[in-house]
Amino acid sequence: SSLAERPLLLQRVIRQRLAAWPNAPGAALRACGRGAQPPLWDALPEIARDQPPFALHLGLRIVSATAEKVVAEMPASPQLINRKGVLHGGAVIGLADNVGGTLAFLNLGPGEGTTPLESKPNFFRAIPAGDLVRSESVPLHVGRKSMVVQTSIFRADGKLAAMVTQTQFTLRDQA
């Protein structure tokens, strides 16, 4: 839909974000599987390429994805910064939830789904505005009924900024 067809408040928010971060549309579209992608883009599993709308908002981009490890990047963009000028903790949690969920989906069988039961963050240091944040999710436990996923969040300088541990419940068709 065109910008003119959207509610006035949404139009204003979109204009503000475009003015604050002019490269946002390209980054957001790449995060959702459209536009230019790295050469290995076609090698990513479909679930890793088909990210939800929230990933578009975050500017998240999956770099690599296997059942053993999912790596993603996200810019600490102006719309994700808190009043102290660093990346908002909710954005860190959103990144970890999305990347950890992608890893969980890559470990599911046919007809299965997943939903988080618990998410526990530990914050170690702030992530400055403008940093390119890197996340790595690995499975700690993959069972029949649940999974435990650990996501490490790194700043651009390579220092560990946060670690999020999630317990994912495995959903099965009741057919």
PDB file of C-alpha atoms in Angstrom:
ATOM      1  CA  SER A   1       0.000   0.000   0.000  1.00  0.00           C
ATOM      2  CA  SER A   2       1.153   3.548  -0.604  1.00  0.00           C
ATOM      3  CA  LEU A   3       2.073   5.910   2.208  1.00  0.00           C
ATOM      4  CA  ALA A   4      -1.046   8.012   1.498  1.00  0.00           C
ATOM      5  CA  GLU A   5      -3.311   5.010   2.225  1.00  0.00           C
ATOM      6  CA  ARG A   6      -1.935   4.534   5.733  1.00  0.00           C
ATOM      7  CA  PRO A   7      -3.282   6.226   8.892  1.00  0.00           C
ATOM      8  CA  LEU A   8      -1.863   9.719   9.527  1.00  0.00           C
ATOM      9  CA  LEU A   9       0.042   8.736  12.666  1.00  0.00           C
ATOM     10  CA  LEU A  10       1.733   5.844  10.838  1.00  0.00           C
ATOM     11  CA  GLN A  11       2.591   8.160   7.940  1.00  0.00           C
ATOM     12  CA  ARG A  12       4.266  10.578  10.367  1.00  0.00           C
ATOM     13  CA  VAL A  13       6.233   7.788  12.084  1.00  0.00           C
ATOM     14  CA  ILE A  14       7.413   6.410   8.722  1.00  0.00           C
ATOM     15  CA  ARG A  15       8.546   9.873   7.581  1.00  0.00           C
ATOM     16  CA  GLN A  16      10.407  10.471  10.865  1.00  0.00           C
ATOM     17  CA  ARG A  17      12.197   7.126  10.622  1.00  0.00           C
ATOM     18  CA  LEU A  18      13.135   7.683   6.981  1.00  0.00           C
ATOM     19  CA  ALA A  19      14.534  11.108   7.856  1.00  0.00           C
ATOM     20  CA  ALA A  20      16.475   9.734  10.833  1.00  0.00           C
ATOM     21  CA  TRP A  21      17.808   6.663   9.053  1.00  0.00           C
ATOM     22  CA  PRO A  22      17.706   7.083   5.245  1.00  0.00           C
ATOM     23  CA  ASN A  23      18.998   3.561   4.518  1.00  0.00           C
ATOM     24  CA  ALA A  24      16.292   1.895   6.633  1.00  0.00           C
ATOM     25  CA  PRO A  25      14.025   0.750   3.767  1.00  0.00           C
ATOM     26  CA  GLY A  26      16.829  -1.095   1.990  1.00  0.00           C
ATOM     27  CA  ALA A  27      18.103  -2.718   5.185  1.00  0.00           C
ATOM     28  CA  ALA A  28      14.605  -3.666   6.265  1.00  0.00           C
ATOM     29  CA  LEU A  29      13.715  -5.190   2.910  1.00  0.00           C
ATOM     30  CA  ARG A  30      16.964  -7.167   2.858  1.00  0.00           C
ATOM     31  CA  ALA A  31      16.138  -8.472   6.331  1.00  0.00           C
ATOM     32  CA  CYS A  32      12.869  -9.883   5.045  1.00  0.00           C
ATOM     33  CA  GLY A  33      14.288 -11.637   2.014  1.00  0.00           C
ATOM     34  CA  ARG A  34      13.832  -9.017  -0.687  1.00  0.00           C
ATOM     35  CA  GLY A  35      16.478  -6.966  -2.424  1.00  0.00           C
ATOM     36  CA  ALA A  36      20.225  -7.507  -2.572  1.00  0.00           C
ATOM     37  CA  GLN A  37      21.542 -10.270  -0.358  1.00  0.00           C
ATOM     38  CA  PRO A  38      24.941 -11.768   0.316  1.00  0.00           C
ATOM     39  CA  PRO A  39      26.042 -14.504  -2.115  1.00  0.00           C
ATOM     40  CA  LEU A  40      25.078 -17.276   0.325  1.00  0.00           C
ATOM     41  CA  TRP A  41      21.484 -15.999   0.629  1.00  0.00           C
ATOM     42  CA  ASP A  42      20.058 -18.771  -1.558  1.00  0.00           C
ATOM     43  CA  ALA A  43      21.823 -21.378   0.587  1.00  0.00           C
ATOM     44  CA  LEU A  44      19.924 -20.313   3.722  1.00  0.00           C
ATOM     45  CA  PRO A  45      17.025 -22.545   4.743  1.00  0.00           C
ATOM     46  CA  GLU A  46      13.625 -21.090   3.802  1.00  0.00           C
ATOM     47  CA  ILE A  47      12.663 -20.513   7.447  1.00  0.00           C
ATOM     48  CA  ALA A  48      15.783 -18.351   7.867  1.00  0.00           C
ATOM     49  CA  ARG A  49      14.986 -16.298   4.742  1.00  0.00           C
ATOM     50  CA  ASP A  50      11.292 -15.876   5.602  1.00  0.00           C
ATOM     51  CA  GLN A  51      11.590 -13.635   8.663  1.00  0.00           C
ATOM     52  CA  PRO A  52       8.514 -12.049  10.319  1.00  0.00           C
ATOM     53  CA  PRO A  53       7.571  -8.332  10.096  1.00  0.00           C
ATOM     54  CA  PHE A  54       9.173  -7.615  13.475  1.00  0.00           C
ATOM     55  CA  ALA A  55      12.548  -8.533  11.939  1.00  0.00           C
ATOM     56  CA  LEU A  56      11.882  -5.856   9.308  1.00  0.00           C
ATOM     57  CA  HIS A  57      11.343  -3.309  12.071  1.00  0.00           C
ATOM     58  CA  LEU A  58      14.602  -4.293  13.771  1.00  0.00           C
ATOM     59  CA  GLY A  59      16.603  -4.319  10.526  1.00  0.00           C
ATOM     60  CA  LEU A  60      17.673  -7.891  11.299  1.00  0.00           C
ATOM     61  CA  ARG A  61      19.599  -9.839   8.661  1.00  0.00           C
ATOM     62  CA  ILE A  62      20.322 -13.556   8.898  1.00  0.00           C
ATOM     63  CA  VAL A  63      23.976 -14.164   7.947  1.00  0.00           C
ATOM     64  CA  SER A  64      24.031 -17.954   8.250  1.00  0.00           C
ATOM     65  CA  ALA A  65      21.633 -20.593   9.511  1.00  0.00           C
ATOM     66  CA  THR A  66      21.927 -24.285  10.320  1.00  0.00           C
ATOM     67  CA  ALA A  67      20.310 -26.464  12.972  1.00  0.00           C
ATOM     68  CA  GLU A  68      23.528 -26.059  15.002  1.00  0.00           C
ATOM     69  CA  LYS A  69      23.964 -22.265  14.774  1.00  0.00           C
ATOM     70  CA  VAL A  70      22.160 -19.169  13.490  1.00  0.00           C
ATOM     71  CA  VAL A  71      24.132 -15.942  13.022  1.00  0.00           C
ATOM     72  CA  ALA A  72      22.412 -12.608  12.426  1.00  0.00           C
ATOM     73  CA  GLU A  73      23.270  -8.912  12.327  1.00  0.00           C
ATOM     74  CA  MET A  74      21.249  -5.849  13.246  1.00  0.00           C
ATOM     75  CA  PRO A  75      22.157  -2.167  13.184  1.00  0.00           C
ATOM     76  CA  ALA A  76      21.746  -0.221  16.424  1.00  0.00           C
ATOM     77  CA  SER A  77      19.673   2.274  14.458  1.00  0.00           C
ATOM     78  CA  PRO A  78      18.158   5.536  15.774  1.00  0.00           C
ATOM     79  CA  GLN A  79      14.645   4.131  16.213  1.00  0.00           C
ATOM     80  CA  LEU A  80      16.001   1.389  18.533  1.00  0.00           C
ATOM     81  CA  ILE A  81      17.997   3.673  20.868  1.00  0.00           C
ATOM     82  CA  ASN A  82      16.881   4.463  24.422  1.00  0.00           C
ATOM     83  CA  ARG A  83      17.034   7.855  26.160  1.00  0.00           C
ATOM     84  CA  LYS A  84      20.625   7.155  27.250  1.00  0.00           C
ATOM     85  CA  GLY A  85      21.743   6.918  23.611  1.00  0.00           C
ATOM     86  CA  VAL A  86      22.406   3.169  23.558  1.00  0.00           C
ATOM     87  CA  LEU A  87      20.497   0.206  22.103  1.00  0.00           C
ATOM     88  CA  HIS A  88      17.259  -0.394  24.012  1.00  0.00           C
ATOM     89  CA  GLY A  89      17.187  -3.643  26.007  1.00  0.00           C
ATOM     90  CA  GLY A  90      13.879  -4.549  24.343  1.00  0.00           C
ATOM     91  CA  ALA A  91      15.599  -4.460  20.942  1.00  0.00           C
ATOM     92  CA  VAL A  92      18.263  -6.839  22.273  1.00  0.00           C
ATOM     93  CA  ILE A  93      15.542  -9.188  23.552  1.00  0.00           C
ATOM     94  CA  GLY A  94      13.670  -8.904  20.229  1.00  0.00           C
ATOM     95  CA  LEU A  95      16.826  -9.803  18.308  1.00  0.00           C
ATOM     96  CA  ALA A  96      17.552 -12.782  20.571  1.00  0.00           C
ATOM     97  CA  ASP A  97      13.940 -13.996  20.441  1.00  0.00           C
ATOM     98  CA  ASN A  98      13.819 -13.859  16.651  1.00  0.00           C
ATOM     99  CA  VAL A  99      17.211 -15.501  16.085  1.00  0.00           C
ATOM    100  CA  GLY A 100      16.640 -18.101  18.826  1.00  0.00           C
ATOM    101  CA  GLY A 101      13.206 -18.872  17.374  1.00  0.00           C
ATOM    102  CA  THR A 102      14.743 -19.329  13.937  1.00  0.00           C
ATOM    103  CA  LEU A 103      17.227 -21.826  15.406  1.00  0.00           C
ATOM    104  CA  ALA A 104      14.407 -23.668  17.172  1.00  0.00           C
ATOM    105  CA  PHE A 105      12.407 -23.919  13.924  1.00  0.00           C
ATOM    106  CA  LEU A 106      15.448 -25.381  12.174  1.00  0.00           C
ATOM    107  CA  ASN A 107      15.441 -28.193  14.753  1.00  0.00           C
ATOM    108  CA  LEU A 108      11.761 -29.142  14.314  1.00  0.00           C
ATOM    109  CA  GLY A 109      10.298 -32.095  12.473  1.00  0.00           C
ATOM    110  CA  PRO A 110       7.496 -31.995   9.879  1.00  0.00           C
ATOM    111  CA  GLY A 111       4.217 -30.625  11.262  1.00  0.00           C
ATOM    112  CA  GLU A 112       5.868 -29.181  14.371  1.00  0.00           C
ATOM    113  CA  GLY A 113       5.966 -25.605  15.602  1.00  0.00           C
ATOM    114  CA  THR A 114       7.528 -23.834  18.558  1.00  0.00           C
ATOM    115  CA  THR A 115       6.746 -21.119  21.064  1.00  0.00           C
ATOM    116  CA  PRO A 116       8.903 -19.711  23.850  1.00  0.00           C
ATOM    117  CA  LEU A 117       8.127 -20.755  27.437  1.00  0.00           C
ATOM    118  CA  GLU A 118      10.833 -18.627  29.038  1.00  0.00           C
ATOM    119  CA  SER A 119      13.378 -16.036  27.990  1.00  0.00           C
ATOM    120  CA  LYS A 120      16.105 -14.963  30.410  1.00  0.00           C
ATOM    121  CA  PRO A 121      18.466 -12.133  29.478  1.00  0.00           C
ATOM    122  CA  ASN A 122      21.759 -11.152  31.064  1.00  0.00           C
ATOM    123  CA  PHE A 123      23.079  -7.718  30.072  1.00  0.00           C
ATOM    124  CA  PHE A 124      26.851  -7.197  30.385  1.00  0.00           C
ATOM    125  CA  ARG A 125      27.556  -3.902  28.591  1.00  0.00           C
ATOM    126  CA  ALA A 126      25.759  -1.242  26.574  1.00  0.00           C
ATOM    127  CA  ILE A 127      25.662  -1.278  22.772  1.00  0.00           C
ATOM    128  CA  PRO A 128      26.387   2.177  21.328  1.00  0.00           C
ATOM    129  CA  ALA A 129      24.131   3.786  18.739  1.00  0.00           C
ATOM    130  CA  GLY A 130      25.359   3.028  15.238  1.00  0.00           C
ATOM    131  CA  ASP A 131      27.011  -0.299  16.126  1.00  0.00           C
ATOM    132  CA  LEU A 132      26.425  -3.338  13.951  1.00  0.00           C
ATOM    133  CA  VAL A 133      25.190  -5.900  16.477  1.00  0.00           C
ATOM    134  CA  ARG A 134      25.992  -9.573  15.847  1.00  0.00           C
ATOM    135  CA  SER A 135      24.094 -12.446  17.412  1.00  0.00           C
ATOM    136  CA  GLU A 136      24.849 -16.155  17.534  1.00  0.00           C
ATOM    137  CA  SER A 137      22.254 -18.722  18.646  1.00  0.00           C
ATOM    138  CA  VAL A 138      23.155 -22.302  19.516  1.00  0.00           C
ATOM    139  CA  PRO A 139      21.064 -25.149  20.943  1.00  0.00           C
ATOM    140  CA  LEU A 140      21.962 -26.253  24.463  1.00  0.00           C
ATOM    141  CA  HIS A 141      19.320 -28.996  24.519  1.00  0.00           C
ATOM    142  CA  VAL A 142      17.064 -30.402  21.777  1.00  0.00           C
ATOM    143  CA  GLY A 143      14.464 -32.780  23.160  1.00  0.00           C
ATOM    144  CA  ARG A 144      11.145 -34.204  22.019  1.00  0.00           C
ATOM    145  CA  LYS A 145       9.037 -31.671  23.962  1.00  0.00           C
ATOM    146  CA  SER A 146      11.333 -28.699  24.455  1.00  0.00           C
ATOM    147  CA  MET A 147      14.554 -27.005  23.418  1.00  0.00           C
ATOM    148  CA  VAL A 148      16.915 -24.666  25.241  1.00  0.00           C
ATOM    149  CA  VAL A 149      18.588 -22.070  23.039  1.00  0.00           C
ATOM    150  CA  GLN A 150      21.389 -19.679  23.986  1.00  0.00           C
ATOM    151  CA  THR A 151      21.871 -16.450  22.051  1.00  0.00           C
ATOM    152  CA  SER A 152      25.026 -14.373  22.511  1.00  0.00           C
ATOM    153  CA  ILE A 153      24.855 -10.699  21.477  1.00  0.00           C
ATOM    154  CA  PHE A 154      28.103  -8.965  20.518  1.00  0.00           C
ATOM    155  CA  ARG A 155      28.954  -5.300  19.993  1.00  0.00           C
ATOM    156  CA  ALA A 156      30.853  -4.121  16.916  1.00  0.00           C
ATOM    157  CA  ASP A 157      34.107  -4.290  18.905  1.00  0.00           C
ATOM    158  CA  GLY A 158      33.501  -8.036  19.451  1.00  0.00           C
ATOM    159  CA  LYS A 159      32.773  -7.729  23.183  1.00  0.00           C
ATOM    160  CA  LEU A 160      29.887  -9.755  24.625  1.00  0.00           C
ATOM    161  CA  ALA A 161      27.031  -7.350  25.408  1.00  0.00           C
ATOM    162  CA  ALA A 162      24.256  -9.763  26.393  1.00  0.00           C
ATOM    163  CA  MET A 163      23.322 -13.425  26.591  1.00  0.00           C
ATOM    164  CA  VAL A 164      19.754 -14.675  26.367  1.00  0.00           C
ATOM    165  CA  THR A 165      18.707 -18.212  27.257  1.00  0.00           C
ATOM    166  CA  GLN A 166      15.312 -19.376  25.977  1.00  0.00           C
ATOM    167  CA  THR A 167      13.266 -22.467  26.618  1.00  0.00           C
ATOM    168  CA  GLN A 168      11.186 -23.297  23.528  1.00  0.00           C
ATOM    169  CA  PHE A 169       8.168 -25.604  23.718  1.00  0.00           C
ATOM    170  CA  THR A 170       7.626 -27.943  20.751  1.00  0.00           C
ATOM    171  CA  LEU A 171       4.092 -27.832  19.333  1.00  0.00           C
ATOM    172  CA  ARG A 172       2.759 -30.825  17.393  1.00  0.00           C
ATOM    173  CA  ASP A 173      -0.264 -31.178  15.122  1.00  0.00           C
ATOM    174  CA  GLN A 174      -3.106 -32.885  16.933  1.00  0.00           C
ATOM    175  CA  ALA A 175      -4.453 -34.483  13.732  1.00  0.00           C
TER     176      ALA A 175
END
